[in-house]
XYZ file of C-alpha atoms in Angstrom:
371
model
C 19.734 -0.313 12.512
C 22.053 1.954 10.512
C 22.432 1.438 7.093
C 26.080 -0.241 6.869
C 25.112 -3.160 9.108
C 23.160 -6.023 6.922
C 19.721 -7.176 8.403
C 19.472 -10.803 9.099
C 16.402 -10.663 6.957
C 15.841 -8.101 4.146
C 13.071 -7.945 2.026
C 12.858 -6.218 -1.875
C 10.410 -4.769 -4.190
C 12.784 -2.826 -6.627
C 12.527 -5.628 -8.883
C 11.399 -9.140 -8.773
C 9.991 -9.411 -4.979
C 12.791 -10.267 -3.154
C 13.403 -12.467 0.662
C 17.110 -13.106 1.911
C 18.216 -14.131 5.141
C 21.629 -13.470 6.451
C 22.353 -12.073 2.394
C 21.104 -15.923 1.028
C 18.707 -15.170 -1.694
C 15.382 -17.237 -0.321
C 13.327 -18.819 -2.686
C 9.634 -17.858 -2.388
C 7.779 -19.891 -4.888
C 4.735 -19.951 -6.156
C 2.731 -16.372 -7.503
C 0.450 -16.500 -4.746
C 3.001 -16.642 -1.661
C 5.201 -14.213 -3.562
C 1.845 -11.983 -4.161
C 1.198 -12.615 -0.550
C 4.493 -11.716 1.122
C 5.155 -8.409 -1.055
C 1.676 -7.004 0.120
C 3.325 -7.505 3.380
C 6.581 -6.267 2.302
C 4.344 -2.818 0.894
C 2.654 -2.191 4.016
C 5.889 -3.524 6.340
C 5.779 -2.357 9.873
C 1.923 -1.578 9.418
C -0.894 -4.015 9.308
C -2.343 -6.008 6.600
C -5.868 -6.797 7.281
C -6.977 -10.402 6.244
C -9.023 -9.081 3.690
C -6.485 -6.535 1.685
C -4.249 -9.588 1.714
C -6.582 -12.049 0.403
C -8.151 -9.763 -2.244
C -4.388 -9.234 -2.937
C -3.760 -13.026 -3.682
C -6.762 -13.983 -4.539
C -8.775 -11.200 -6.365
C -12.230 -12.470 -8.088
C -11.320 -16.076 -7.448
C -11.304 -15.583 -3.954
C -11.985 -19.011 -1.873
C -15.248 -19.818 0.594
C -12.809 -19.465 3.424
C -10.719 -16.431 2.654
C -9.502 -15.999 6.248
C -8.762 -19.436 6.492
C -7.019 -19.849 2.944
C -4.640 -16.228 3.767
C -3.609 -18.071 7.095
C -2.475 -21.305 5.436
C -0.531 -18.919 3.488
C 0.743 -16.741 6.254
C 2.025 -20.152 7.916
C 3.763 -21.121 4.660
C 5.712 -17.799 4.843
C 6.720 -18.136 8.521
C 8.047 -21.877 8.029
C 10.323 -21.088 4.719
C 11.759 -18.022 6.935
C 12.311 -20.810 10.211
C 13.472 -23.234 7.650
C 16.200 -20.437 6.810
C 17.240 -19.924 10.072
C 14.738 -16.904 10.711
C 12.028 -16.379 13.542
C 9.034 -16.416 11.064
C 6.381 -15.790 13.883
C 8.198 -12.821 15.072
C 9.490 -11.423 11.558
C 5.020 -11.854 10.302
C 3.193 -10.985 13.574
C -0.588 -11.805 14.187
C -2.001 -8.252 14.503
C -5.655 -7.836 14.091
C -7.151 -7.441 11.877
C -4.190 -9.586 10.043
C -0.949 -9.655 9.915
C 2.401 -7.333 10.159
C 5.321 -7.899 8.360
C 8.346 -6.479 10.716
C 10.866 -5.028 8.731
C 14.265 -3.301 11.209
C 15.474 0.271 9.843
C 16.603 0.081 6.352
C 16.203 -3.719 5.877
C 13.950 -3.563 2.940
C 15.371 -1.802 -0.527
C 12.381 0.488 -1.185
C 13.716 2.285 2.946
C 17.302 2.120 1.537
C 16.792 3.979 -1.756
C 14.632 6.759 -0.672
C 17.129 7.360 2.415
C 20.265 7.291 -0.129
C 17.872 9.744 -2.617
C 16.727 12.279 0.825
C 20.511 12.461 0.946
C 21.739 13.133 -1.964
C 18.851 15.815 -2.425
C 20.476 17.523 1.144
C 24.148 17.455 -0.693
C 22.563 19.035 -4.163
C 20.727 21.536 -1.451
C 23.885 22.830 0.091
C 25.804 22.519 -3.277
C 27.825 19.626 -2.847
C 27.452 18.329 -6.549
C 30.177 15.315 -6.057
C 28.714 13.802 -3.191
C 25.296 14.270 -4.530
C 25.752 12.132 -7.849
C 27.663 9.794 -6.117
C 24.567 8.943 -3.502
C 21.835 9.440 -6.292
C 23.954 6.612 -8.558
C 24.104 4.443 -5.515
C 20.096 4.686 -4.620
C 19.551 3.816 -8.485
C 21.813 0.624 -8.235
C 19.555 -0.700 -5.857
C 17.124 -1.228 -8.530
C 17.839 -4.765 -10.105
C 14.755 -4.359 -12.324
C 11.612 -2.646 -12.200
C 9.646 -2.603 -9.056
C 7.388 -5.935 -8.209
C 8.321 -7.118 -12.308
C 7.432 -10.490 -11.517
C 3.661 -9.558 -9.967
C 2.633 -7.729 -13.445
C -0.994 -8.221 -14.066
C -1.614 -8.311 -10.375
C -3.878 -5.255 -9.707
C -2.390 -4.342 -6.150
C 0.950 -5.072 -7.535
C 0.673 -2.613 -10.577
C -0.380 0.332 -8.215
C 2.963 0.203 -5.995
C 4.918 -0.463 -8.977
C 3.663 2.737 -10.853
C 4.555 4.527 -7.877
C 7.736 3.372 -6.939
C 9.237 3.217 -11.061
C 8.110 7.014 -11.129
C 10.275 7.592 -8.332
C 12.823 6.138 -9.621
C 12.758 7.975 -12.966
C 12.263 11.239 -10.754
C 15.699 10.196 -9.297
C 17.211 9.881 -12.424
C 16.517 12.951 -13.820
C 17.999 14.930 -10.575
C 21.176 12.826 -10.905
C 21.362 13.546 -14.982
C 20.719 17.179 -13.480
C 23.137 17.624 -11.369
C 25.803 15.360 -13.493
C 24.848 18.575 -16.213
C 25.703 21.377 -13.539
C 28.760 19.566 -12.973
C 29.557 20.350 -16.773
C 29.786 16.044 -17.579
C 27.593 16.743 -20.428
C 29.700 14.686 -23.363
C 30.027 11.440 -20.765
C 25.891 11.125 -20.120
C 25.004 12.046 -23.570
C 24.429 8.083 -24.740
C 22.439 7.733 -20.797
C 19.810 10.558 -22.301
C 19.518 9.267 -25.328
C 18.599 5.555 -24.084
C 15.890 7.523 -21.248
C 14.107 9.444 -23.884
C 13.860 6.462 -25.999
C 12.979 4.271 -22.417
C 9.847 7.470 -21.608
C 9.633 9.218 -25.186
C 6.880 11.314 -22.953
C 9.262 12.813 -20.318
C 9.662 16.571 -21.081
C 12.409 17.248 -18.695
C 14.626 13.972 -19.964
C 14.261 15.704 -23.255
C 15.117 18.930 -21.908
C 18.119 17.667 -20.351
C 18.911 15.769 -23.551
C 18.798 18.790 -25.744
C 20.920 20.637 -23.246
C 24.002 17.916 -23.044
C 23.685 17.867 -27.042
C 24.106 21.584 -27.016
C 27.136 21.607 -24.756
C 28.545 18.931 -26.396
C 28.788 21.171 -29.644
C 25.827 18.920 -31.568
C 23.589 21.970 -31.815
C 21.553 20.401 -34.773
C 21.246 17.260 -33.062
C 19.609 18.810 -29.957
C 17.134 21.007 -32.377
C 16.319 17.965 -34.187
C 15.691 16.446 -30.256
C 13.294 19.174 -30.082
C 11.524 18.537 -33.311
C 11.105 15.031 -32.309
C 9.665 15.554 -28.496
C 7.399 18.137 -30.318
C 5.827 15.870 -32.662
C 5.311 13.588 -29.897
C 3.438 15.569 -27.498
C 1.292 16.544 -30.790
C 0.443 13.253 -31.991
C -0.191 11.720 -28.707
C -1.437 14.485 -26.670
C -2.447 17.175 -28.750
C -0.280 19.663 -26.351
C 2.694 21.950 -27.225
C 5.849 21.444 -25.103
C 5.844 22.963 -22.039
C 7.816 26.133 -20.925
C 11.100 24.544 -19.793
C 11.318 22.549 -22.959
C 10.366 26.045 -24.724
C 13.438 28.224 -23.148
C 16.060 25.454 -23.708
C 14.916 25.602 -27.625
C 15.190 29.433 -27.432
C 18.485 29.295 -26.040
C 20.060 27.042 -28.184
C 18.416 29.358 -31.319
C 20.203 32.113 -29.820
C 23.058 30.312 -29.245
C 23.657 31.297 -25.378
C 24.301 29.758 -22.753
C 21.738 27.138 -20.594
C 22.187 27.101 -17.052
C 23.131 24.067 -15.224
C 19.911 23.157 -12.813
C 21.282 22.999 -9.075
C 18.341 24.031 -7.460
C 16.951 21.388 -4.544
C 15.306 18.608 -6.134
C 11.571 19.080 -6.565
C 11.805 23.069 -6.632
C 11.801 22.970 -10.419
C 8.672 22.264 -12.362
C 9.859 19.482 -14.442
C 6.534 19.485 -17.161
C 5.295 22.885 -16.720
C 2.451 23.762 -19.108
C 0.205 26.268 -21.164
C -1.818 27.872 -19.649
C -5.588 25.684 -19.973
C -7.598 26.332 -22.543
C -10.431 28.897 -22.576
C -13.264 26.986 -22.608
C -14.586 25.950 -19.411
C -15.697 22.362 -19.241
C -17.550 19.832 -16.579
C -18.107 16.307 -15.656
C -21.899 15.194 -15.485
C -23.323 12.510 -13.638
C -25.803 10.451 -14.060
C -28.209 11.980 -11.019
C -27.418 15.838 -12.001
C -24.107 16.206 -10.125
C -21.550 18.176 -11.994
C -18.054 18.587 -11.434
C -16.386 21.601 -12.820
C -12.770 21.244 -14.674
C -11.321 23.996 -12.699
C -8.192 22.634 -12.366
C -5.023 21.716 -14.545
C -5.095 18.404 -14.203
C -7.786 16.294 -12.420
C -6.982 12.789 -11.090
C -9.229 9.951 -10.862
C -8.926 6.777 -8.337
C -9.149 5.085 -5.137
C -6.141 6.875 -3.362
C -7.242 10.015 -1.172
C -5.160 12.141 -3.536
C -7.513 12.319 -6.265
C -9.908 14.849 -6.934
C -12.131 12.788 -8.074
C -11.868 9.549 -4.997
C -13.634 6.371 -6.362
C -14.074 3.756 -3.590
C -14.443 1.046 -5.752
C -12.020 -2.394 -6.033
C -12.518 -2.476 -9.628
C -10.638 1.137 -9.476
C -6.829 1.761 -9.669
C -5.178 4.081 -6.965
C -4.331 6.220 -9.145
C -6.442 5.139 -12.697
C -6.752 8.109 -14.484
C -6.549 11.974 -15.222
C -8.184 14.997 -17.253
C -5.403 17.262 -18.214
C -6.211 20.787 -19.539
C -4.266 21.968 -22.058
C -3.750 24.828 -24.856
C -6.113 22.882 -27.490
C -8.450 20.999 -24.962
C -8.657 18.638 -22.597
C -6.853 14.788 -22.467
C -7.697 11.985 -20.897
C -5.326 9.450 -19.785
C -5.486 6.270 -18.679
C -2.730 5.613 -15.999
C -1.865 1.981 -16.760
C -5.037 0.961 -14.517
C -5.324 -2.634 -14.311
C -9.110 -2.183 -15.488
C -8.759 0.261 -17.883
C -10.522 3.394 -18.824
C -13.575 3.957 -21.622
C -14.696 6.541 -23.423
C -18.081 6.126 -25.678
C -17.474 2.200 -24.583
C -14.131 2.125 -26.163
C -11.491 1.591 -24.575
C -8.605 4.200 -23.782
C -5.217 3.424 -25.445
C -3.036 5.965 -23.395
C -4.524 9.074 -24.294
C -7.917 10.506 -26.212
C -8.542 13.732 -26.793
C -11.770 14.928 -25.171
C -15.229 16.152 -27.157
C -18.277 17.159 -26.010
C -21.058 14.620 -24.647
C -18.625 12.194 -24.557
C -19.401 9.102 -22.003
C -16.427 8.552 -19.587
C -16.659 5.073 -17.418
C -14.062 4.292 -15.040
C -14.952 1.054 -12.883
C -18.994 1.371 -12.085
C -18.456 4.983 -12.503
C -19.666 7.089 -15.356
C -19.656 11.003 -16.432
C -20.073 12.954 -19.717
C -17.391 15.441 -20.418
C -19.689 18.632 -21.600
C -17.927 21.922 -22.598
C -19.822 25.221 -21.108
């Protein structure tokens, strides 16, 4: 269905979980129907097996009669969308082994932002700065909060949130980009300051920051921008900025000119890093098995994408990571909805890494040993 021609039914997930039918805002009421419509929404035009969507809803306190429970609530959802003038059995199918939520071309916000995004990245590709701000603002107005903000707490619901808000910040920082190569340093200025201060962590926000500063003639402001990010990524990390952050300070000591980014999006390597540090290090478990830290950063979790895969509920999708760096190694917890432990206490963000120390995530456990 192209994209100028509204869906009779759209769904949303860039902010509170959203149903409307023929652009009326439908109410979806309580947290377990709106928990069990934006697992649907997540996995639209695929199915939802019975189980993923009662573990969704339901989680520890699931009932005796999980299948028949999920299809009470599956009927609740396909009434409110008849009751709105919707086809509810044809808009949630019956689809062993569950259910499919379909969703036409473009109808749900998550399809619409990452289309307007893939298009402004072509624009920035070819050169065509103008155009290419003006699609990246309109993907980011989509967002009317941050993604599933009314399902916080809600383990499935945390995972696709992390993954959608750092794709929106990733959009962000191209259209700051390419609003710098387009020399509208002075007018975006107050916008950097408010994202550093939103993700104090985010090297290239600050990089961008210190660059608009520097153009804008406030060269002690953007070393003092530097100062701060590097204290930071001390205190929290124990890591020195990394090499973008590094040439932007060098430039503005020498006073030249930084150039505008207008490379694709994704080309650049937004929080390069040192080099890792020289001592080699492992994971042991509990049976013998050792994994060696051979990489710069090693992620932990249920999603295929880790190195280290956990099939385990009690496990995030993406929980945790070991990050090598000039002075060690750092662990991070990655907002998991169980949390991460070192030594039985739990991880607060980050924790600096020393030998024999106990790392449990879920039923999982390994001590960190240097070699």
């Amino acid at each position: 269905m192209p994209s100028d021609v509204p869906a009779v039914v759209e769904f949303g997930l860039l902010g509170p979980v959203r149903l409307s039918v023929r652009s009326v805002d439908v109410p979806l009421g309580g947290l377990k129907r709106r928990t069990g419509f934006a697992i649907l929404v997540a996995n639209r035009n695929r199915v939802t097996s019975t189980a993923a969507l009662a573990d969704a809803v339901w989680g520890e306190e699931l009932p005796a009669n999980a299948a028949g429970s999920a299809q009470v609530l599956i009927s609740g959802l396909r009434k409110l969308l008849d009751d709105h003038g919707a086809d509810g059995a044809r808009v949630i199918q019956t689809a062993p082994p569950g259910y499919r939520l379909r969703a036409e071309a473009e109808s749900c916000d998550v399809d619409r932002f990452r289309a307007l995004r893939q298009s402004a990245a072509a624009q920035r590709a070819g050169g065509r700065l103008p155009p290419a701000t003006a699609l990246y603002r309109q993907a980011l107005r989509l967002w009317r909060g941050g993604a599933c903000e009314d399902l916080a707490g809600i383990r499935f619901a945390d995972e696709v949130a992390a993954e959608l808000n750092e794709e929106r910040l990733a959009c962000h920082e191209a259209t700051l980009e390419t609003e710098l190569a387009l020399g509208r340093h002075a007018e975006i200025s107050h916008e950097l300051a408010a994202a550093t201060a939103r993700e104090p962590l985010r090297e290239t926000m600050w990089a961008l920051y210190m660059t608009a500063l520097y153009r804008s003639g406030r060269q002690a402001d953007a070393l003092a921008a530097y100062r701060r990010i590097r204290e930071l990524l001390a205190d929290e990390l124990g890591i020195e900025p990394g090499s973008r952050l590094r040439e932007v300070h060098a430039a503005i000591l020498a006073q030249r000119g930084i150039d505008p980014v207008v490379a694709p999006e994704g080309t650049q390597e937004p929080t390069t890093r040192d080099p890792a540090p020289s001592l080699p290090a492992r994971l042991r478990f509990g049976d013998g098995r050792v994994i060696t830290l051979d990489a710069h950063k090693v992620g932990i979790g249920r999603a295929a994408d880790n190195a280290i895969v956990l099939s385990d509920t009690n496990v995030s999708r993406h929980h945790a990571a070991i990050t090598a760096t000039p002075t060690g190694y750092v662990l991070s917890d990655l907002q998991s909805l169980n949390g991460t432990r070192v030594n039985g206490e739990p991880v607060i963000g980050h924790h600096i890494l020393a030998d024999a120390d106990v790392i449990r995530v879920g039923d999982s456990s390994w001590t960190f040993e240097l070699t």
